[in-house]
PDB file of C-alpha atoms and ligand atoms in Angstrom:
ATOM      1  CA  UNK L   1      71.001-119.216   0.737  1.00 51.00           C
ATOM      2  CA  UNK L   2      69.071-120.444   3.792  1.00 50.00           C
ATOM      3  CA  UNK L   3      66.177-119.069   5.804  1.00 58.00           C
ATOM      4  CA  UNK L   4      68.162-117.475   8.658  1.00 83.00           C
ATOM      5  CA  UNK L   5      68.261-113.688   9.075  1.00 87.00           C
ATOM      6  CA  UNK L   6      70.107-112.115   6.212  1.00 95.00           C
ATOM      7  CA  UNK L   7      70.582-108.427   5.421  1.00 98.00           C
ATOM      8  CA  UNK L   8      71.031-107.555   1.773  1.00 98.00           C
ATOM      9  CA  UNK L   9      72.889-104.612   0.202  1.00 98.00           C
ATOM     10  CA  UNK L  10      72.238-103.951  -3.489  1.00 99.00           C
ATOM     11  CA  UNK L  11      74.557-101.671  -5.495  1.00 99.00           C
ATOM     12  CA  UNK L  12      73.216-100.555  -8.859  1.00 98.00           C
ATOM     13  CA  UNK L  13      74.933 -98.811 -11.755  1.00 98.00           C
ATOM     14  CA  UNK L  14      74.050 -97.462 -15.172  1.00 95.00           C
ATOM     15  CA  UNK L  15      73.287-100.957 -16.520  1.00 97.00           C
ATOM     16  CA  UNK L  16      70.124-101.113 -14.403  1.00 98.00           C
ATOM     17  CA  UNK L  17      68.695 -98.093 -16.237  1.00 97.00           C
ATOM     18  CA  UNK L  18      69.992 -99.086 -19.703  1.00 96.00           C
ATOM     19  CA  UNK L  19      66.791-100.924 -20.642  1.00 97.00           C
ATOM     20  CA  UNK L  20      64.830 -97.769 -19.749  1.00 97.00           C
ATOM     21  CA  UNK L  21      66.797 -95.928 -22.448  1.00 93.00           C
ATOM     22  CA  UNK L  22      69.224 -94.050 -20.163  1.00 89.00           C
ATOM     23  CA  UNK L  23      72.711 -94.154 -21.729  1.00 83.00           C
ATOM     24  CA  UNK L  24      75.418 -95.918 -19.711  1.00 84.00           C
ATOM     25  CA  UNK L  25      78.608 -93.962 -18.973  1.00 77.00           C
ATOM     26  CA  UNK L  26      81.048 -96.048 -20.920  1.00 72.00           C
ATOM     27  CA  UNK L  27      78.737 -97.510 -23.533  1.00 64.00           C
ATOM     28  CA  UNK L  28      79.679 -95.603 -26.699  1.00 61.00           C
ATOM     29  CA  UNK L  29      83.430 -95.857 -27.155  1.00 60.00           C
ATOM     30  CA  UNK L  30      84.090 -94.394 -23.709  1.00 59.00           C
ATOM     31  CA  UNK L  31      81.952 -91.325 -24.372  1.00 67.00           C
ATOM     32  CA  UNK L  32      78.944 -90.284 -22.260  1.00 70.00           C
ATOM     33  CA  UNK L  33      76.306 -88.894 -24.643  1.00 72.00           C
ATOM     34  CA  UNK L  34      79.128 -87.776 -26.955  1.00 81.00           C
ATOM     35  CA  UNK L  35      81.347 -86.194 -24.287  1.00 85.00           C
ATOM     36  CA  UNK L  36      84.529 -87.253 -22.533  1.00 88.00           C
ATOM     37  CA  UNK L  37      83.424 -88.072 -18.980  1.00 85.00           C
ATOM     38  CA  UNK L  38      86.144 -85.754 -17.541  1.00 87.00           C
ATOM     39  CA  UNK L  39      84.742 -82.787 -19.488  1.00 92.00           C
ATOM     40  CA  UNK L  40      81.255 -83.064 -17.995  1.00 93.00           C
ATOM     41  CA  UNK L  41      81.865 -84.820 -14.686  1.00 93.00           C
ATOM     42  CA  UNK L  42      84.723 -82.986 -13.008  1.00 95.00           C
ATOM     43  CA  UNK L  43      85.163 -79.656 -11.174  1.00 96.00           C
ATOM     44  CA  UNK L  44      87.904 -78.813 -13.693  1.00 96.00           C
ATOM     45  CA  UNK L  45      85.542 -79.398 -16.621  1.00 95.00           C
ATOM     46  CA  UNK L  46      82.926 -77.182 -14.943  1.00 96.00           C
ATOM     47  CA  UNK L  47      85.470 -74.407 -14.311  1.00 95.00           C
ATOM     48  CA  UNK L  48      86.640 -74.624 -17.951  1.00 95.00           C
ATOM     49  CA  UNK L  49      83.209 -74.525 -19.568  1.00 95.00           C
ATOM     50  CA  UNK L  50      80.308 -74.052 -17.130  1.00 95.00           C
ATOM     51  CA  UNK L  51      77.794 -73.420 -19.920  1.00 95.00           C
ATOM     52  CA  UNK L  52      78.580 -76.768 -21.569  1.00 94.00           C
ATOM     53  CA  UNK L  53      78.322 -78.645 -18.271  1.00 96.00           C
ATOM     54  CA  UNK L  54      75.044 -76.937 -17.273  1.00 97.00           C
ATOM     55  CA  UNK L  55      73.608 -77.665 -20.715  1.00 95.00           C
ATOM     56  CA  UNK L  56      74.714 -81.288 -20.482  1.00 94.00           C
ATOM     57  CA  UNK L  57      72.940 -81.862 -17.152  1.00 96.00           C
ATOM     58  CA  UNK L  58      69.923 -79.778 -18.216  1.00 97.00           C
ATOM     59  CA  UNK L  59      69.502 -82.208 -21.119  1.00 93.00           C
ATOM     60  CA  UNK L  60      69.948 -85.238 -18.837  1.00 93.00           C
ATOM     61  CA  UNK L  61      67.403 -83.781 -16.371  1.00 96.00           C
ATOM     62  CA  UNK L  62      64.892 -83.092 -19.156  1.00 95.00           C
ATOM     63  CA  UNK L  63      65.450 -86.577 -20.599  1.00 93.00           C
ATOM     64  CA  UNK L  64      64.300 -88.125 -17.315  1.00 95.00           C
ATOM     65  CA  UNK L  65      60.771 -87.095 -18.275  1.00 94.00           C
ATOM     66  CA  UNK L  66      60.939 -89.365 -21.318  1.00 95.00           C
ATOM     67  CA  UNK L  67      61.990 -92.586 -19.560  1.00 97.00           C
ATOM     68  CA  UNK L  68      60.251 -95.043 -17.263  1.00 98.00           C
ATOM     69  CA  UNK L  69      61.478 -97.623 -14.736  1.00 98.00           C
ATOM     70  CA  UNK L  70      62.033-101.118 -16.126  1.00 98.00           C
ATOM     71  CA  UNK L  71      61.613-104.645 -14.794  1.00 98.00           C
ATOM     72  CA  UNK L  72      64.922-104.501 -12.897  1.00 98.00           C
ATOM     73  CA  UNK L  73      63.928-101.355 -10.949  1.00 98.00           C
ATOM     74  CA  UNK L  74      60.535-102.882 -10.179  1.00 98.00           C
ATOM     75  CA  UNK L  75      62.064-106.173  -8.997  1.00 98.00           C
ATOM     76  CA  UNK L  76      64.449-104.376  -6.624  1.00 98.00           C
ATOM     77  CA  UNK L  77      61.579-102.271  -5.222  1.00 98.00           C
ATOM     78  CA  UNK L  78      59.532-105.435  -4.733  1.00 98.00           C
ATOM     79  CA  UNK L  79      62.389-107.077  -2.824  1.00 98.00           C
ATOM     80  CA  UNK L  80      62.703-104.018  -0.589  1.00 98.00           C
ATOM     81  CA  UNK L  81      58.979-104.077   0.180  1.00 98.00           C
ATOM     82  CA  UNK L  82      58.429-107.827   0.567  1.00 98.00           C
ATOM     83  CA  UNK L  83      61.638-109.263   2.010  1.00 98.00           C
ATOM     84  CA  UNK L  84      61.050-110.362   5.608  1.00 96.00           C
ATOM     85  CA  UNK L  85      64.375-111.770   6.798  1.00 96.00           C
ATOM     86  CA  UNK L  86      66.356-108.544   7.232  1.00 97.00           C
ATOM     87  CA  UNK L  87      67.036-105.123   5.719  1.00 97.00           C
ATOM     88  CA  UNK L  88      67.407-104.522   1.992  1.00 98.00           C
ATOM     89  CA  UNK L  89      69.590-101.453   1.526  1.00 98.00           C
ATOM     90  CA  UNK L  90      69.696 -99.993  -1.968  1.00 98.00           C
ATOM     91  CA  UNK L  91      72.779 -97.993  -2.930  1.00 99.00           C
ATOM     92  CA  UNK L  92      72.842 -96.555  -6.429  1.00 98.00           C
ATOM     93  CA  UNK L  93      75.519 -94.810  -8.432  1.00 98.00           C
ATOM     94  CA  UNK L  94      72.783 -93.606 -10.768  1.00 97.00           C
ATOM     95  CA  UNK L  95      71.708 -89.990 -10.726  1.00 97.00           C
ATOM     96  CA  UNK L  96      68.284 -90.711 -12.257  1.00 97.00           C
ATOM     97  CA  UNK L  97      65.117 -91.144 -10.155  1.00 98.00           C
ATOM     98  CA  UNK L  98      63.986 -94.461 -11.632  1.00 98.00           C
ATOM     99  CA  UNK L  99      64.415 -96.439  -8.400  1.00 98.00           C
ATOM    100  CA  UNK L 100      62.189 -93.958  -6.563  1.00 98.00           C
ATOM    101  CA  UNK L 101      59.636 -93.964  -9.366  1.00 98.00           C
ATOM    102  CA  UNK L 102      59.468 -97.770  -9.336  1.00 98.00           C
ATOM    103  CA  UNK L 103      58.476 -97.652  -5.664  1.00 98.00           C
ATOM    104  CA  UNK L 104      61.756 -98.237  -3.819  1.00 98.00           C
ATOM    105  CA  UNK L 105      61.098 -97.123  -0.242  1.00 98.00           C
ATOM    106  CA  UNK L 106      64.758 -96.201   0.395  1.00 97.00           C
ATOM    107  CA  UNK L 107      67.572 -95.257  -2.007  1.00 98.00           C
ATOM    108  CA  UNK L 108      71.071 -94.028  -1.161  1.00 98.00           C
ATOM    109  CA  UNK L 109      72.453 -91.955  -4.048  1.00 98.00           C
ATOM    110  CA  UNK L 110      76.205 -92.223  -3.665  1.00 98.00           C
ATOM    111  CA  UNK L 111      76.891 -89.966  -6.682  1.00 98.00           C
ATOM    112  CA  UNK L 112      74.098 -87.410  -6.140  1.00 98.00           C
ATOM    113  CA  UNK L 113      70.881 -86.779  -8.028  1.00 98.00           C
ATOM    114  CA  UNK L 114      69.916 -85.034 -11.263  1.00 97.00           C
ATOM    115  CA  UNK L 115      66.772 -83.665  -9.617  1.00 98.00           C
ATOM    116  CA  UNK L 116      68.727 -81.783  -6.953  1.00 98.00           C
ATOM    117  CA  UNK L 117      70.736 -78.582  -7.321  1.00 98.00           C
ATOM    118  CA  UNK L 118      73.329 -77.200  -4.945  1.00 98.00           C
ATOM    119  CA  UNK L 119      74.338 -73.621  -4.218  1.00 98.00           C
ATOM    120  CA  UNK L 120      78.121 -73.202  -4.337  1.00 96.00           C
ATOM    121  CA  UNK L 121      77.791 -70.147  -2.061  1.00 97.00           C
ATOM    122  CA  UNK L 122      75.613 -71.351   0.855  1.00 98.00           C
ATOM    123  CA  UNK L 123      75.724 -75.126   0.039  1.00 97.00           C
ATOM    124  CA  UNK L 124      71.931 -75.476   0.288  1.00 98.00           C
ATOM    125  CA  UNK L 125      70.481 -78.343  -1.750  1.00 98.00           C
ATOM    126  CA  UNK L 126      67.042 -78.069  -3.344  1.00 98.00           C
ATOM    127  CA  UNK L 127      64.805 -80.328  -5.425  1.00 98.00           C
ATOM    128  CA  UNK L 128      64.794 -79.013  -9.020  1.00 98.00           C
ATOM    129  CA  UNK L 129      63.160 -80.383 -12.167  1.00 97.00           C
ATOM    130  CA  UNK L 130      63.832 -77.548 -14.648  1.00 97.00           C
ATOM    131  CA  UNK L 131      66.963 -76.188 -16.364  1.00 98.00           C
ATOM    132  CA  UNK L 132      69.655 -74.407 -14.368  1.00 98.00           C
ATOM    133  CA  UNK L 133      69.819 -71.037 -16.143  1.00 96.00           C
ATOM    134  CA  UNK L 134      72.748 -68.581 -15.726  1.00 94.00           C
ATOM    135  CA  UNK L 135      70.796 -66.173 -13.492  1.00 94.00           C
ATOM    136  CA  UNK L 136      68.863 -68.710 -11.462  1.00 97.00           C
ATOM    137  CA  UNK L 137      68.882 -67.667  -7.779  1.00 98.00           C
ATOM    138  CA  UNK L 138      69.343 -69.977  -4.818  1.00 98.00           C
ATOM    139  CA  UNK L 139      66.067 -70.387  -2.901  1.00 97.00           C
ATOM    140  CA  UNK L 140      67.994 -70.234   0.402  1.00 98.00           C
ATOM    141  CA  UNK L 141      70.503 -67.355   0.060  1.00 98.00           C
ATOM    142  CA  UNK L 142      68.941 -65.674  -3.022  1.00 98.00           C
ATOM    143  CA  UNK L 143      72.348 -65.442  -4.744  1.00 98.00           C
ATOM    144  CA  UNK L 144      72.061 -65.725  -8.532  1.00 97.00           C
ATOM    145  CA  UNK L 145      74.408 -67.710 -10.782  1.00 96.00           C
ATOM    146  CA  UNK L 146      75.936 -70.002  -8.158  1.00 97.00           C
ATOM    147  CA  UNK L 147      73.874 -73.146  -8.672  1.00 97.00           C
ATOM    148  CA  UNK L 148      75.235 -76.442  -9.975  1.00 97.00           C
ATOM    149  CA  UNK L 149      73.867 -79.971 -10.322  1.00 98.00           C
ATOM    150  CA  UNK L 150      74.086 -81.889  -7.033  1.00 98.00           C
ATOM    151  CA  UNK L 151      76.167 -84.566  -8.720  1.00 97.00           C
ATOM    152  CA  UNK L 152      79.394 -86.008  -7.314  1.00 97.00           C
ATOM    153  CA  UNK L 153      82.070 -85.358  -9.903  1.00 96.00           C
ATOM    154  CA  UNK L 154      85.471 -87.020 -10.195  1.00 93.00           C
ATOM    155  CA  UNK L 155      87.726 -85.860  -7.383  1.00 94.00           C
ATOM    156  CA  UNK L 156      84.763 -85.017  -5.117  1.00 96.00           C
ATOM    157  CA  UNK L 157      83.691 -86.961  -2.032  1.00 96.00           C
ATOM    158  CA  UNK L 158      80.881 -89.476  -2.664  1.00 98.00           C
ATOM    159  CA  UNK L 159      77.838 -89.116  -0.420  1.00 98.00           C
ATOM    160  CA  UNK L 160      76.739 -91.214   2.600  1.00 98.00           C
ATOM    161  CA  UNK L 161      79.933 -93.267   2.843  1.00 98.00           C
ATOM    162  CA  UNK L 162      79.678 -93.882   6.609  1.00 98.00           C
ATOM    163  CA  UNK L 163      76.118 -95.190   6.333  1.00 98.00           C
ATOM    164  CA  UNK L 164      77.083 -97.388   3.369  1.00 98.00           C
ATOM    165  CA  UNK L 165      80.078 -98.948   5.128  1.00 98.00           C
ATOM    166  CA  UNK L 166      77.887 -99.664   8.175  1.00 98.00           C
ATOM    167  CA  UNK L 167      75.410-101.494   5.918  1.00 98.00           C
ATOM    168  CA  UNK L 168      78.201-103.404   4.135  1.00 98.00           C
ATOM    169  CA  UNK L 169      79.532-104.568   7.505  1.00 98.00           C
ATOM    170  CA  UNK L 170      76.049-105.801   8.500  1.00 98.00           C
ATOM    171  CA  UNK L 171      75.258-107.524   5.180  1.00 98.00           C
ATOM    172  CA  UNK L 172      75.044-111.279   4.616  1.00 98.00           C
ATOM    173  CA  UNK L 173      74.370-110.805   0.899  1.00 98.00           C
ATOM    174  CA  UNK L 174      75.846-108.171  -1.430  1.00 98.00           C
ATOM    175  CA  UNK L 175      74.487-107.852  -4.965  1.00 99.00           C
ATOM    176  CA  UNK L 176      75.882-105.585  -7.693  1.00 98.00           C
ATOM    177  CA  UNK L 177      73.670-104.985 -10.726  1.00 98.00           C
ATOM    178  CA  UNK L 178      74.730-103.229 -13.944  1.00 98.00           C
ATOM    179  CA  UNK L 179      77.977-101.620 -12.896  1.00 98.00           C
ATOM    180  CA  UNK L 180      81.357-101.805 -14.626  1.00 96.00           C
ATOM    181  CA  UNK L 181      83.395-101.772 -11.400  1.00 97.00           C
ATOM    182  CA  UNK L 182      85.620 -99.019 -12.781  1.00 94.00           C
ATOM    183  CA  UNK L 183      84.842 -96.184 -10.368  1.00 94.00           C
ATOM    184  CA  UNK L 184      85.965 -96.278  -6.734  1.00 95.00           C
ATOM    185  CA  UNK L 185      84.978 -96.239  -3.934  1.00 97.00           C
ATOM    186  CA  UNK L 186      81.757 -97.913  -5.182  1.00 98.00           C
ATOM    187  CA  UNK L 187      83.747-100.565  -7.091  1.00 98.00           C
ATOM    188  CA  UNK L 188      85.369-101.532  -3.772  1.00 98.00           C
ATOM    189  CA  UNK L 189      82.095-102.125  -1.895  1.00 98.00           C
ATOM    190  CA  UNK L 190      82.161-105.796  -2.909  1.00 98.00           C
ATOM    191  CA  UNK L 191      85.619-106.186  -1.394  1.00 98.00           C
ATOM    192  CA  UNK L 192      84.436-104.708   1.903  1.00 98.00           C
ATOM    193  CA  UNK L 193      81.243-106.793   1.934  1.00 98.00           C
ATOM    194  CA  UNK L 194      83.215-109.980   1.225  1.00 98.00           C
ATOM    195  CA  UNK L 195      85.754-109.091   3.926  1.00 98.00           C
ATOM    196  CA  UNK L 196      82.864-108.783   6.391  1.00 97.00           C
ATOM    197  CA  UNK L 197      81.551-112.208   5.398  1.00 97.00           C
ATOM    198  CA  UNK L 198      78.812-111.479   2.846  1.00 98.00           C
ATOM    199  CA  UNK L 199      78.001-113.778  -0.044  1.00 98.00           C
ATOM    200  CA  UNK L 200      78.508-111.694  -3.183  1.00 98.00           C
ATOM    201  CA  UNK L 201      76.550-111.865  -6.433  1.00 98.00           C
ATOM    202  CA  UNK L 202      77.292-109.953  -9.634  1.00 98.00           C
ATOM    203  CA  UNK L 203      74.523-109.367 -12.200  1.00 98.00           C
ATOM    204  CA  UNK L 204      75.802-107.739 -15.381  1.00 98.00           C
ATOM    205  CA  UNK L 205      75.842-108.023 -19.161  1.00 97.00           C
ATOM    206  CA  UNK L 206      79.519-108.908 -19.002  1.00 96.00           C
ATOM    207  CA  UNK L 207      82.104-109.551 -16.272  1.00 97.00           C
ATOM    208  CA  UNK L 208      83.006-106.269 -14.532  1.00 97.00           C
ATOM    209  CA  UNK L 209      86.494-105.093 -13.589  1.00 97.00           C
ATOM    210  CA  UNK L 210      85.999-106.554 -10.087  1.00 98.00           C
ATOM    211  CA  UNK L 211      84.285-109.770 -11.207  1.00 98.00           C
ATOM    212  CA  UNK L 212      86.894-112.035  -9.683  1.00 98.00           C
ATOM    213  CA  UNK L 213      85.926-110.893  -6.164  1.00 97.00           C
ATOM    214  CA  UNK L 214      82.325-112.113  -6.511  1.00 98.00           C
ATOM    215  CA  UNK L 215      81.218-115.599  -5.410  1.00 98.00           C
ATOM    216  CA  UNK L 216      78.512-115.853  -8.047  1.00 98.00           C
ATOM    217  CA  UNK L 217      77.923-114.368 -11.511  1.00 98.00           C
ATOM    218  CA  UNK L 218      74.694-113.958 -13.399  1.00 98.00           C
ATOM    219  CA  UNK L 219      75.327-112.737 -16.906  1.00 98.00           C
ATOM    220  CA  UNK L 220      72.502-111.114 -18.871  1.00 98.00           C
ATOM    221  CA  UNK L 221      70.248-108.065 -19.078  1.00 98.00           C
ATOM    222  CA  UNK L 222      69.230-106.652 -15.693  1.00 98.00           C
ATOM    223  CA  UNK L 223      65.566-106.656 -16.731  1.00 98.00           C
ATOM    224  CA  UNK L 224      65.711-110.444 -16.921  1.00 98.00           C
ATOM    225  CA  UNK L 225      68.218-111.516 -14.272  1.00 98.00           C
ATOM    226  CA  UNK L 226      67.174-109.125 -11.481  1.00 98.00           C
ATOM    227  CA  UNK L 227      63.529-110.315 -11.394  1.00 98.00           C
ATOM    228  CA  UNK L 228      64.705-113.964 -11.398  1.00 98.00           C
ATOM    229  CA  UNK L 229      67.112-113.292  -8.521  1.00 98.00           C
ATOM    230  CA  UNK L 230      64.442-111.431  -6.549  1.00 98.00           C
ATOM    231  CA  UNK L 231      61.971-114.306  -7.047  1.00 98.00           C
ATOM    232  CA  UNK L 232      64.620-116.643  -5.669  1.00 97.00           C
ATOM    233  CA  UNK L 233      65.438-114.427  -2.655  1.00 97.00           C
ATOM    234  CA  UNK L 234      61.747-114.066  -1.778  1.00 97.00           C
ATOM    235  CA  UNK L 235      61.121-117.835  -2.115  1.00 94.00           C
ATOM    236  CA  UNK L 236      63.760-118.982   0.388  1.00 81.00           C
TER     237      UNK L 236
HETATM  238  P1  OAD A 301      79.237 -97.923 -16.643  1.00 74.07           P
HETATM  239  O1  OAD A 301      78.692 -97.284 -17.867  1.00 74.07           O
HETATM  240  O2  OAD A 301      80.688 -97.769 -16.354  1.00 74.07           O
HETATM  241  O3  OAD A 301      78.940 -99.482 -16.658  1.00 74.07           O
HETATM  242  C1  OAD A 301      77.662 -99.997 -16.932  1.00 74.07           C
HETATM  243  C2  OAD A 301      77.734-101.503 -16.833  1.00 74.07           C
HETATM  244  O4  OAD A 301      76.432-102.007 -17.037  1.00 74.07           O
HETATM  245  C3  OAD A 301      78.664-102.165 -17.857  1.00 74.07           C
HETATM  246  O5  OAD A 301      79.459-103.147 -17.225  1.00 74.07           O
HETATM  247  C4  OAD A 301      77.693-102.802 -18.864  1.00 74.07           C
HETATM  248  O6  OAD A 301      78.178-104.006 -19.408  1.00 74.07           O
HETATM  249  C5  OAD A 301      76.509-103.098 -17.963  1.00 74.07           C
HETATM  250  N1  OAD A 301      75.218-103.114 -18.677  1.00 74.07           N
HETATM  251  C6  OAD A 301      74.836-102.398 -19.774  1.00 74.07           C
HETATM  252  N2  OAD A 301      73.575-102.679 -20.100  1.00 74.07           N
HETATM  253  C7  OAD A 301      73.136-103.592 -19.192  1.00 74.07           C
HETATM  254  C8  OAD A 301      71.892-104.291 -18.985  1.00 74.07           C
HETATM  255  N3  OAD A 301      70.845-104.087 -19.780  1.00 74.07           N
HETATM  256  N4  OAD A 301      71.807-105.152 -17.945  1.00 74.07           N
HETATM  257  C9  OAD A 301      72.873-105.380 -17.129  1.00 74.07           C
HETATM  258  N5  OAD A 301      74.057-104.756 -17.273  1.00 74.07           N
HETATM  259  C10 OAD A 301      74.182-103.872 -18.287  1.00 74.07           C
HETATM  260  O7  OAD A 301      78.335 -97.391 -15.411  1.00 74.07           O
HETATM  261  P2  OAD A 301      78.623 -97.409 -13.852  1.00 74.07           P
HETATM  262  O8  OAD A 301      79.341 -98.618 -13.445  1.00 74.07           O
HETATM  263  O9  OAD A 301      77.314 -97.101 -13.197  1.00 74.07           O
HETATM  264  O10 OAD A 301      79.872 -91.468 -11.816  1.00 74.07           O
HETATM  265  O11 OAD A 301      79.556 -96.137 -13.715  1.00 74.07           O
HETATM  266  C11 OAD A 301      80.019 -95.757 -12.449  1.00 74.07           C
HETATM  267  C12 OAD A 301      80.149 -94.258 -12.376  1.00 74.07           C
HETATM  268  O12 OAD A 301      80.952 -93.783 -13.448  1.00 74.07           O
HETATM  269  C13 OAD A 301      78.866 -93.492 -12.565  1.00 74.07           C
HETATM  270  O13 OAD A 301      78.065 -93.406 -11.396  1.00 74.07           O
HETATM  271  C14 OAD A 301      79.337 -92.147 -12.959  1.00 74.07           C
HETATM  272  C15 OAD A 301      80.420 -92.525 -13.937  1.00 74.07           C
HETATM  273  O14 OAD A 301      81.431 -91.647 -14.050  1.00 74.07           O
HETATM  274  C16 OAD A 301      79.692 -90.151 -11.697  1.00 74.07           C
HETATM  275  O15 OAD A 301      79.018 -89.483 -12.446  1.00 74.07           O
HETATM  276  C17 OAD A 301      80.396 -89.582 -10.512  1.00 74.07           C
END
């Protein structure tokens, strides 16, 4: 890395929140908090058992109150605030709010957010910190019983893809932290960044499914390797 202008894109996944106590998606034998991912993260699962899916996300939303950002979130926020040689764009697959709470000035949530709910009738999205109950009414169209978590489920279109691809094309450095590389399109961001000429760095507990595409690998817990990487990027 040299001192010329250099935009950075950071992609984070569940591994960045693991040390805060938020369960990863594929950590426990492929189950997410005891459920098959397809049962709680797909339109088909929601149609089959809406009560189960609402309860699942209500619990995840409530659990956010019991966790705090960790050293990896804080290091990324520090890089975003202090880096002088270009933009630092943060893209997260995480639906928690730990990047925001650690002081990140900008976060793109490609898979939605636990603290937002969406009306399936009028499509309005609202900030929401409580449970979604069966008769909860939409604050925009007043219709009851049509609210769902504003989470991108399997088979649905991830958010902000145009903006993300623009940033990948303009990046000189692409860093993935704590993601298994199993879910596309996010898993393919490294391929696009590399195609556009970025140097690519993977930070993870273990090699991901797309490890071979990265130029550099830093293996270890995000709470240790992210602060070290940020120190290095801010020193150059
Ligand atoms: P995964 O659970 O698939 O992968 C988490 C990765 O983080 C794994 O490679 C772990 O080895 C690594 N990891 C665990 N603890 C770590 C730590 N302390 N430090 C560094 N790395 C650690 O999570 P994602 O890749 O984020 O989508 O999953 C991608 C998407 O799949 C999620 O956004 C979600 C899920 O289905 C939707 O909900 C749409």
